CSV table of C-alpha atoms and ligand atoms in Angstrom, one decimal:
chain,number,residue,atom,x,y,z
A,951,MET,CA,9.9,41.3,46.3
A,952,SER,CA,11.8,43.7,44.1
A,953,ARG,CA,15.5,43.7,43.1
A,954,ALA,CA,17.7,46.7,43.2
A,955,PRO,CA,18.9,47.5,39.6
A,956,SER,CA,22.6,46.8,40.6
A,957,ALA,CA,21.8,43.5,42.3
A,958,PRO,CA,22.4,40.2,40.5
A,959,LEU,CA,19.3,38.6,38.8
A,960,ARG,CA,18.7,35.5,40.9
A,961,ILE,CA,17.5,32.5,38.9
A,962,ALA,CA,15.9,29.2,39.9
A,963,LEU,CA,16.4,26.7,37.0
A,964,ALA,CA,14.0,23.8,36.8
A,965,GLY,CA,15.6,21.2,34.5
A,966,CYS,CA,19.2,20.5,33.4
A,967,GLY,CA,18.8,18.5,30.2
A,968,HIS,CA,19.5,19.6,26.7
A,969,VAL,CA,18.0,23.1,27.2
A,970,GLY,CA,18.9,23.7,30.8
A,971,GLY,CA,22.5,22.6,30.3
A,972,SER,CA,22.8,24.8,27.2
A,973,LEU,CA,21.4,27.7,29.2
A,974,LEU,CA,24.0,27.2,31.9
A,975,ASP,CA,26.7,27.2,29.2
A,976,LEU,CA,25.4,30.4,27.7
A,977,LEU,CA,25.3,32.1,31.1
A,978,THR,CA,28.8,30.8,31.9
A,979,GLN,CA,30.1,32.2,28.6
A,980,ARG,CA,28.4,35.5,29.3
A,981,ARG,CA,29.9,35.6,32.7
A,982,LEU,CA,33.4,34.8,31.5
A,983,ALA,CA,33.1,37.4,28.7
A,984,ALA,CA,31.9,40.0,31.2
A,985,ALA,CA,29.0,40.7,28.8
A,986,PRO,CA,26.9,43.8,29.2
A,987,GLY,CA,23.5,43.6,30.8
A,988,PRO,CA,22.4,42.4,34.2
A,989,ASP,CA,24.6,40.1,36.3
A,990,VAL,CA,23.0,36.7,36.7
A,991,GLN,CA,23.3,34.3,39.6
A,992,VAL,CA,21.9,30.7,39.5
A,993,GLN,CA,20.6,30.1,43.0
A,994,ARG,CA,19.2,26.6,42.5
A,995,VAL,CA,19.0,23.9,39.8
A,996,LEU,CA,16.2,21.3,40.1
A,997,VAL,CA,17.0,17.9,38.6
A,998,ARG,CA,15.3,14.5,38.9
A,999,HIS,CA,18.5,12.5,39.7
A,1000,ALA,CA,21.0,14.5,41.7
A,1001,ALA,CA,23.7,11.9,41.4
A,1002,LEU,CA,24.1,12.2,37.6
A,1003,ALA,CA,27.2,14.0,36.3
A,1004,ARG,CA,26.2,17.6,35.1
A,1005,PRO,CA,29.2,19.0,33.2
A,1006,ALA,CA,27.4,22.3,32.4
A,1007,LEU,CA,26.6,22.8,36.0
A,1008,GLU,CA,30.2,22.0,36.9
A,1009,ARG,CA,31.4,24.7,34.4
A,1010,ALA,CA,28.9,27.1,35.9
A,1011,VAL,CA,30.1,26.5,39.4
A,1012,HIS,CA,33.7,26.9,38.3
A,1013,ALA,CA,32.8,30.3,36.7
A,1014,GLY,CA,31.2,31.5,40.0
A,1015,LEU,CA,27.7,31.5,38.4
A,1016,ALA,CA,26.3,28.9,40.8
A,1017,ALA,CA,27.3,27.6,44.2
A,1018,THR,CA,28.2,23.9,44.6
A,1019,THR,CA,25.1,23.6,46.8
A,1020,ALA,CA,22.8,24.8,44.0
A,1021,LEU,CA,21.8,21.4,42.8
A,1022,THR,CA,18.6,19.9,44.3
A,1023,ALA,CA,16.2,17.1,43.6
A,1024,ASP,CA,13.7,18.6,46.1
A,1025,VAL,CA,10.9,20.4,44.2
A,1026,GLY,CA,9.8,22.1,47.3
A,1027,ALA,CA,13.2,23.7,47.8
A,1028,LEU,CA,13.4,25.3,44.4
A,1029,LEU,CA,11.3,28.4,44.9
A,1030,ASP,CA,12.8,30.0,47.9
A,1031,ASP,CA,12.4,33.6,48.9
A,1032,ASP,CA,15.6,34.8,47.1
A,1033,ILE,CA,14.4,34.1,43.5
A,1034,ASP,CA,13.7,36.8,40.9
A,1035,VAL,CA,13.0,34.4,38.0
A,1036,LEU,CA,11.9,30.8,37.6
A,1037,VAL,CA,13.2,29.3,34.4
A,1038,GLU,CA,11.2,26.2,33.7
A,1039,VAL,CA,12.6,23.8,31.2
A,1040,ILE,CA,11.6,20.4,32.6
A,1041,GLY,CA,8.6,20.1,30.3
A,1042,GLY,CA,5.5,18.1,31.0
A,1043,THR,CA,2.3,19.4,32.7
A,1044,THR,CA,2.5,18.1,36.2
A,1045,THR,CA,5.6,19.3,38.3
A,1046,ALA,CA,6.1,22.1,35.8
A,1047,ARG,CA,2.6,23.3,36.2
A,1048,THR,CA,2.9,23.3,40.0
A,1049,LEU,CA,6.2,25.2,39.9
A,1050,VAL,CA,4.9,27.8,37.4
A,1051,GLU,CA,1.7,28.4,39.2
A,1052,THR,CA,3.4,28.7,42.5
A,1053,ALA,CA,5.9,31.2,41.2
A,1054,LEU,CA,3.3,33.4,39.4
A,1055,ALA,CA,1.1,33.4,42.5
A,1056,ARG,CA,4.0,34.6,44.5
A,1057,GLY,CA,4.7,37.4,42.0
A,1058,VAL,CA,7.9,35.7,40.8
A,1059,ARG,CA,8.7,36.2,37.1
A,1060,VAL,CA,8.5,33.0,35.0
A,1061,VAL,CA,10.4,32.1,31.8
A,1062,THR,CA,9.3,28.8,30.3
A,1063,ALA,CA,10.0,26.8,27.1
A,1064,ASN,CA,7.0,24.5,28.0
A,1065,LYS,CA,4.7,24.4,24.9
A,1066,ALA,CA,2.6,21.6,26.3
A,1067,LEU,CA,1.8,23.5,29.5
A,1068,LEU,CA,1.1,26.7,27.6
A,1069,GLY,CA,-1.0,24.9,24.9
A,1070,GLU,CA,-3.1,23.5,27.8
A,1071,ARG,CA,-3.2,26.3,30.3
A,1072,GLY,CA,-1.6,29.4,28.7
A,1073,ALA,CA,-4.5,31.8,29.2
A,1074,ALA,CA,-5.0,30.7,32.8
A,1075,LEU,CA,-1.3,31.1,33.5
A,1076,GLN,CA,-1.2,34.5,31.9
A,1077,ALA,CA,-4.2,35.6,34.1
A,1078,LEU,CA,-2.3,34.3,37.1
A,1079,ALA,CA,0.7,36.4,36.1
A,1080,ALA,CA,-1.5,39.5,35.8
A,1081,ILE,CA,-2.9,38.9,39.3
A,1082,GLY,CA,0.6,38.4,40.7
A,1083,ASN,CA,1.7,41.6,38.9
A,1084,THR,CA,4.5,39.7,37.2
A,1085,ARG,CA,5.5,38.4,33.8
A,1086,LEU,CA,5.2,35.1,32.0
A,1087,ASP,CA,7.5,34.8,29.0
A,1088,PHE,CA,7.9,31.9,26.6
A,1089,GLU,CA,9.9,32.6,23.5
A,1090,GLY,CA,11.6,29.2,23.8
A,1091,ALA,CA,8.3,27.4,23.7
A,1092,VAL,CA,7.7,28.1,20.0
A,1093,CYS,CA,10.2,27.5,17.2
A,1094,GLY,CA,13.5,27.5,19.2
A,1095,ALA,CA,15.7,30.5,18.3
A,1096,VAL,CA,13.1,32.1,15.9
A,1097,PRO,CA,11.8,35.2,17.8
A,1098,VAL,CA,8.2,34.7,16.6
A,1099,VAL,CA,6.5,34.9,20.0
A,1100,ARG,CA,7.9,38.3,20.7
A,1101,CYS,CA,7.0,39.6,17.3
A,1102,VAL,CA,3.4,38.3,17.2
A,1103,ARG,CA,2.8,39.0,20.9
A,1104,ALA,CA,3.8,42.6,20.6
A,1105,GLY,CA,2.6,43.2,17.0
A,1106,ALA,CA,-0.7,41.4,16.8
A,1107,ALA,CA,-2.9,44.1,18.1
A,1108,GLY,CA,-4.5,46.0,15.3
A,1109,VAL,CA,-2.5,44.7,12.4
A,1110,GLY,CA,-5.3,42.3,11.4
A,1111,ILE,CA,-3.6,38.9,11.2
A,1112,THR,CA,-5.5,36.7,8.9
A,1113,ARG,CA,-3.4,33.6,8.7
A,1114,VAL,CA,-0.4,31.9,10.4
A,1115,SER,CA,1.3,29.0,8.7
A,1116,GLY,CA,4.5,27.2,9.5
A,1117,ILE,CA,6.8,24.2,9.8
A,1118,LEU,CA,6.7,24.2,13.6
A,1119,ASN,CA,8.5,21.0,14.5
A,1120,GLY,CA,12.2,20.5,13.7
A,1121,THR,CA,12.3,16.8,14.4
A,1122,SER,CA,9.7,15.8,11.9
A,1123,ASN,CA,11.2,18.2,9.3
A,1124,TYR,CA,14.6,16.6,9.8
A,1125,VAL,CA,13.1,13.2,9.7
A,1126,LEU,CA,11.2,13.9,6.5
A,1127,GLU,CA,14.4,15.2,4.9
A,1128,ARG,CA,16.3,12.0,5.8
A,1129,VAL,CA,13.4,9.8,4.7
A,1130,ALA,CA,13.4,11.7,1.4
A,1131,ARG,CA,17.1,10.7,1.0
A,1132,GLY,CA,16.2,7.0,1.4
A,1133,GLU,CA,16.7,6.4,5.1
A,1134,SER,CA,14.1,4.4,7.1
A,1135,LEU,CA,11.8,6.2,9.5
A,1136,ALA,CA,13.4,4.5,12.5
A,1137,GLU,CA,16.9,5.4,11.4
A,1138,ALA,CA,15.9,9.0,10.9
A,1139,VAL,CA,14.2,9.3,14.2
A,1140,ALA,CA,17.2,7.8,16.0
A,1141,ALA,CA,19.4,10.5,14.4
A,1142,ALA,CA,17.1,13.3,15.5
A,1143,GLN,CA,17.2,12.0,19.1
A,1144,GLN,CA,20.9,11.7,19.0
A,1145,LEU,CA,21.2,15.4,17.9
A,1146,GLY,CA,18.8,16.5,20.7
A,1147,TYR,CA,16.1,17.8,18.4
A,1148,ALA,CA,13.4,15.3,19.5
A,1149,GLU,CA,11.4,15.3,22.7
A,1150,ALA,CA,12.2,12.7,25.4
A,1151,ASP,CA,9.3,10.8,23.8
A,1152,PRO,CA,9.6,11.5,20.1
A,1153,THR,CA,6.0,10.4,19.5
A,1154,ARG,CA,4.8,13.9,20.1
A,1155,ASP,CA,7.2,15.2,17.4
A,1156,LEU,CA,6.0,12.6,14.8
A,1157,ASN,CA,2.3,12.6,15.5
A,1158,GLY,CA,2.1,16.4,15.2
A,1159,GLN,CA,1.2,17.0,18.9
A,1160,ASP,CA,4.3,19.1,19.4
A,1161,ALA,CA,3.5,21.3,16.4
A,1162,GLU,CA,-0.1,21.4,17.6
A,1163,ASP,CA,1.0,22.9,21.0
A,1164,LYS,CA,2.9,25.6,19.1
A,1165,LEU,CA,0.1,26.3,16.8
A,1166,ARG,CA,-2.3,26.7,19.7
A,1167,ILE,CA,0.1,29.2,21.3
A,1168,LEU,CA,0.5,31.1,18.0
A,1169,ALA,CA,-3.3,31.2,17.5
A,1170,TRP,CA,-3.6,32.6,21.0
A,1171,LEU,CA,-1.1,35.3,20.3
A,1172,ALA,CA,-2.4,36.2,16.8
A,1173,PHE,CA,-6.1,35.8,17.3
A,1174,GLY,CA,-6.7,36.0,21.0
A,1175,VAL,CA,-8.3,32.6,21.4
A,1176,PRO,CA,-7.4,30.7,24.6
A,1177,PRO,CA,-4.9,28.0,23.3
A,1178,ASP,CA,-7.0,25.1,24.8
A,1179,SER,CA,-10.1,26.2,23.0
A,1180,LEU,CA,-8.8,25.9,19.4
A,1181,SER,CA,-10.1,23.0,17.4
A,1182,VAL,CA,-7.2,21.4,15.4
A,1183,THR,CA,-7.4,18.8,12.6
A,1184,ARG,CA,-4.1,16.9,12.7
A,1185,ARG,CA,-2.2,14.1,11.0
A,1186,GLY,CA,1.5,13.5,11.7
A,1187,ILE,CA,4.3,11.5,10.2
A,1188,ASP,CA,3.8,7.7,10.2
A,1189,ALA,CA,5.0,4.8,8.1
A,1190,GLU,CA,2.5,5.6,5.4
A,1191,SER,CA,3.2,9.3,5.1
A,1192,ALA,CA,7.0,8.6,5.3
A,1193,ALA,CA,6.7,6.2,2.4
A,1194,TRP,CA,4.7,8.9,0.5
A,1195,ALA,CA,7.5,11.5,1.3
A,1196,ALA,CA,10.1,9.1,-0.2
A,1197,ARG,CA,8.0,8.7,-3.4
A,1198,VAL,CA,7.3,12.4,-3.7
A,1199,ALA,CA,11.0,13.2,-3.3
A,1200,ALA,CA,11.9,10.7,-6.1
A,1201,GLU,CA,9.6,12.9,-8.3
A,1202,GLY,CA,11.4,16.1,-7.3
A,1203,ASP,CA,8.9,17.5,-4.8
A,1204,ARG,CA,8.8,17.4,-1.0
A,1205,VAL,CA,6.4,16.5,1.8
A,1206,LYS,CA,6.4,18.9,4.7
A,1207,LEU,CA,4.4,18.9,7.9
A,1208,LEU,CA,2.5,22.2,7.5
A,1209,ALA,CA,0.5,23.8,10.3
A,1210,THR,CA,-2.0,26.6,9.5
A,1211,VAL,CA,-4.5,28.6,11.4
A,1212,ALA,CA,-6.7,31.1,9.5
A,1213,ARG,CA,-9.9,32.9,9.6
A,1214,GLU,CA,-12.2,31.3,7.1
A,1215,GLU,CA,-15.8,32.6,6.8
A,1216,GLY,CA,-15.7,34.1,10.3
A,1217,ALA,CA,-14.4,31.0,12.0
A,1218,LEU,CA,-10.8,30.0,13.0
A,1219,VAL,CA,-9.7,26.8,11.1
A,1220,ALA,CA,-6.5,25.1,12.3
A,1221,ARG,CA,-4.9,22.1,10.5
A,1222,ILE,CA,-1.6,20.2,10.8
A,1223,LEU,CA,-1.1,17.9,7.8
A,1224,PRO,CA,1.7,16.3,5.7
A,1225,THR,CA,1.5,18.4,2.6
A,1226,ARG,CA,3.1,18.0,-0.9
A,1227,VAL,CA,5.0,21.1,-2.0
A,1228,HIS,CA,6.8,21.8,-5.3
A,1229,GLY,CA,10.6,21.2,-5.1
A,1230,THR,CA,11.3,24.9,-5.7
A,1231,ASP,CA,8.7,26.2,-3.2
A,1232,PRO,CA,10.2,28.1,-0.2
A,1233,TRP,CA,8.6,25.6,2.1
A,1234,ALA,CA,10.6,22.8,0.4
A,1235,GLN,CA,13.8,24.7,1.2
A,1236,VAL,CA,13.4,24.6,4.9
A,1237,ALA,CA,16.1,22.1,5.9
A,1238,GLY,CA,16.9,19.9,8.8
A,1239,PRO,CA,15.6,21.1,12.2
A,1240,ARG,CA,14.8,24.5,10.9
A,1241,ASN,CA,11.4,26.1,11.3
A,1242,ARG,CA,9.6,28.6,9.1
A,1243,ILE,CA,6.6,30.7,10.0
A,1244,VAL,CA,4.6,33.0,7.7
A,1245,VAL,CA,2.3,35.6,9.4
A,1246,GLU,CA,-0.2,37.2,7.0
A,1247,SER,CA,-2.0,40.4,7.9
A,1248,ASP,CA,-4.0,43.1,6.2
A,1249,SER,CA,-1.5,45.8,7.0
A,1250,ALA,CA,1.8,44.1,6.4
A,1251,GLY,CA,1.1,41.3,3.9
A,1252,ALA,CA,3.3,38.3,4.6
A,1253,LEU,CA,6.0,38.4,7.2
A,1254,VAL,CA,8.4,35.4,7.1
A,1255,PHE,CA,10.4,34.1,10.1
A,1256,GLU,CA,12.9,31.3,9.6
A,1257,GLY,CA,15.7,29.8,11.7
A,1258,ALA,CA,16.8,27.0,14.1
A,1259,GLY,CA,13.7,25.5,15.5
A,1260,ALA,CA,15.0,22.7,17.7
A,1261,GLY,CA,18.1,21.8,19.6
A,1262,GLY,CA,19.2,22.7,23.2
A,1263,LEU,CA,21.3,25.7,22.3
A,1264,ALA,CA,18.8,27.3,19.9
A,1265,THR,CA,16.1,27.0,22.6
A,1266,ALA,CA,18.3,28.1,25.4
A,1267,GLY,CA,19.2,31.2,23.5
A,1268,ALA,CA,15.5,32.1,23.3
A,1269,VAL,CA,15.1,31.4,27.0
A,1270,LEU,CA,18.1,33.6,27.8
A,1271,SER,CA,16.6,36.4,25.7
A,1272,ASP,CA,13.5,36.3,27.8
A,1273,VAL,CA,15.5,36.2,31.1
A,1274,LEU,CA,17.5,39.3,30.1
A,1275,ALA,CA,14.7,41.2,28.4
A,1276,GLY,CA,12.5,41.0,31.5
A,1277,ALA,CA,15.3,42.2,33.8
A,1278,GLY,CA,15.0,45.8,32.7
A,1279,GLY,CA,18.7,46.4,32.1
B,2548,HSE,N1,11.2,18.6,19.6
B,2548,HSE,C1,11.0,19.9,19.2
B,2548,HSE,C2,11.2,20.0,17.7
B,2548,HSE,C3,12.0,20.8,19.9
B,2548,HSE,O1,11.7,19.1,17.1
B,2548,HSE,O2,10.8,21.0,17.1
B,2548,HSE,C4,11.7,22.3,19.8
B,2548,HSE,O3,10.4,22.6,20.3
């Protein structure tokens, strides 16, 4: 099924939470501003509870981006024949997996922000995309607005990447910052949830699982290892490490949740650990929900990426960049 270059790009959107709603708002603004690039039409929007108010969808309908009938709670109805791109932002590895696999098998392009799904099945999904002669893009899955997937994916071949390190989770970074200022762990986590940085279940942010998913994806792109095959040593943020972070801050330094994957004596070694850094170290300067990634290679030395790592709008911008970049015009 191919689309004429002048025809609108038809999207099926799975999920209308922080990221999906922000994506609709970005598309609506783009439509109202008559922005250059392909015209986009949102054919269907899959939600769990169709009766809830969806202000972003209402704005999209008002702007002519989506029809009033676009909303559905029927998973089976999402991928109809008139779809060019599935945008998957529901998260999780059950319904999301079914939708992504079905779309790729049908040759429908997929854009996803689902790090858990990619961390678990990225290589298999990429193989499915190749068989379906289509694309699987996932800039929004790793570090929000920071375009590190695109850069590492396109640039890894031949540059000899030796090490990738990063602050890969905005929620835990934000929480550590507030704990360093004297707040309790529970208060800090509640604030991160309020701001839309945390996952629906913030456990994954705090225990380092979210950062691990992203590290698996980065290791896959940088070193070619299937994401599910990487062995990762991990410790997250708990009451003990939060108390340590507060003590360290009182001494002028910082505790950061640092993730690294590097070649050491021929093997890939991956770790996610709360780490003490000097107060003037660049890692200590990474504030709030921001992420920082350093990619080291033989040819280029250290390349540094930094920016908004969490939040609906930051992630939606990355998703939109994939949607438009893959549209070929
Ligand atoms: N919960 C994630 C974070 C969102 O805090 O980084 C972006 O992946």
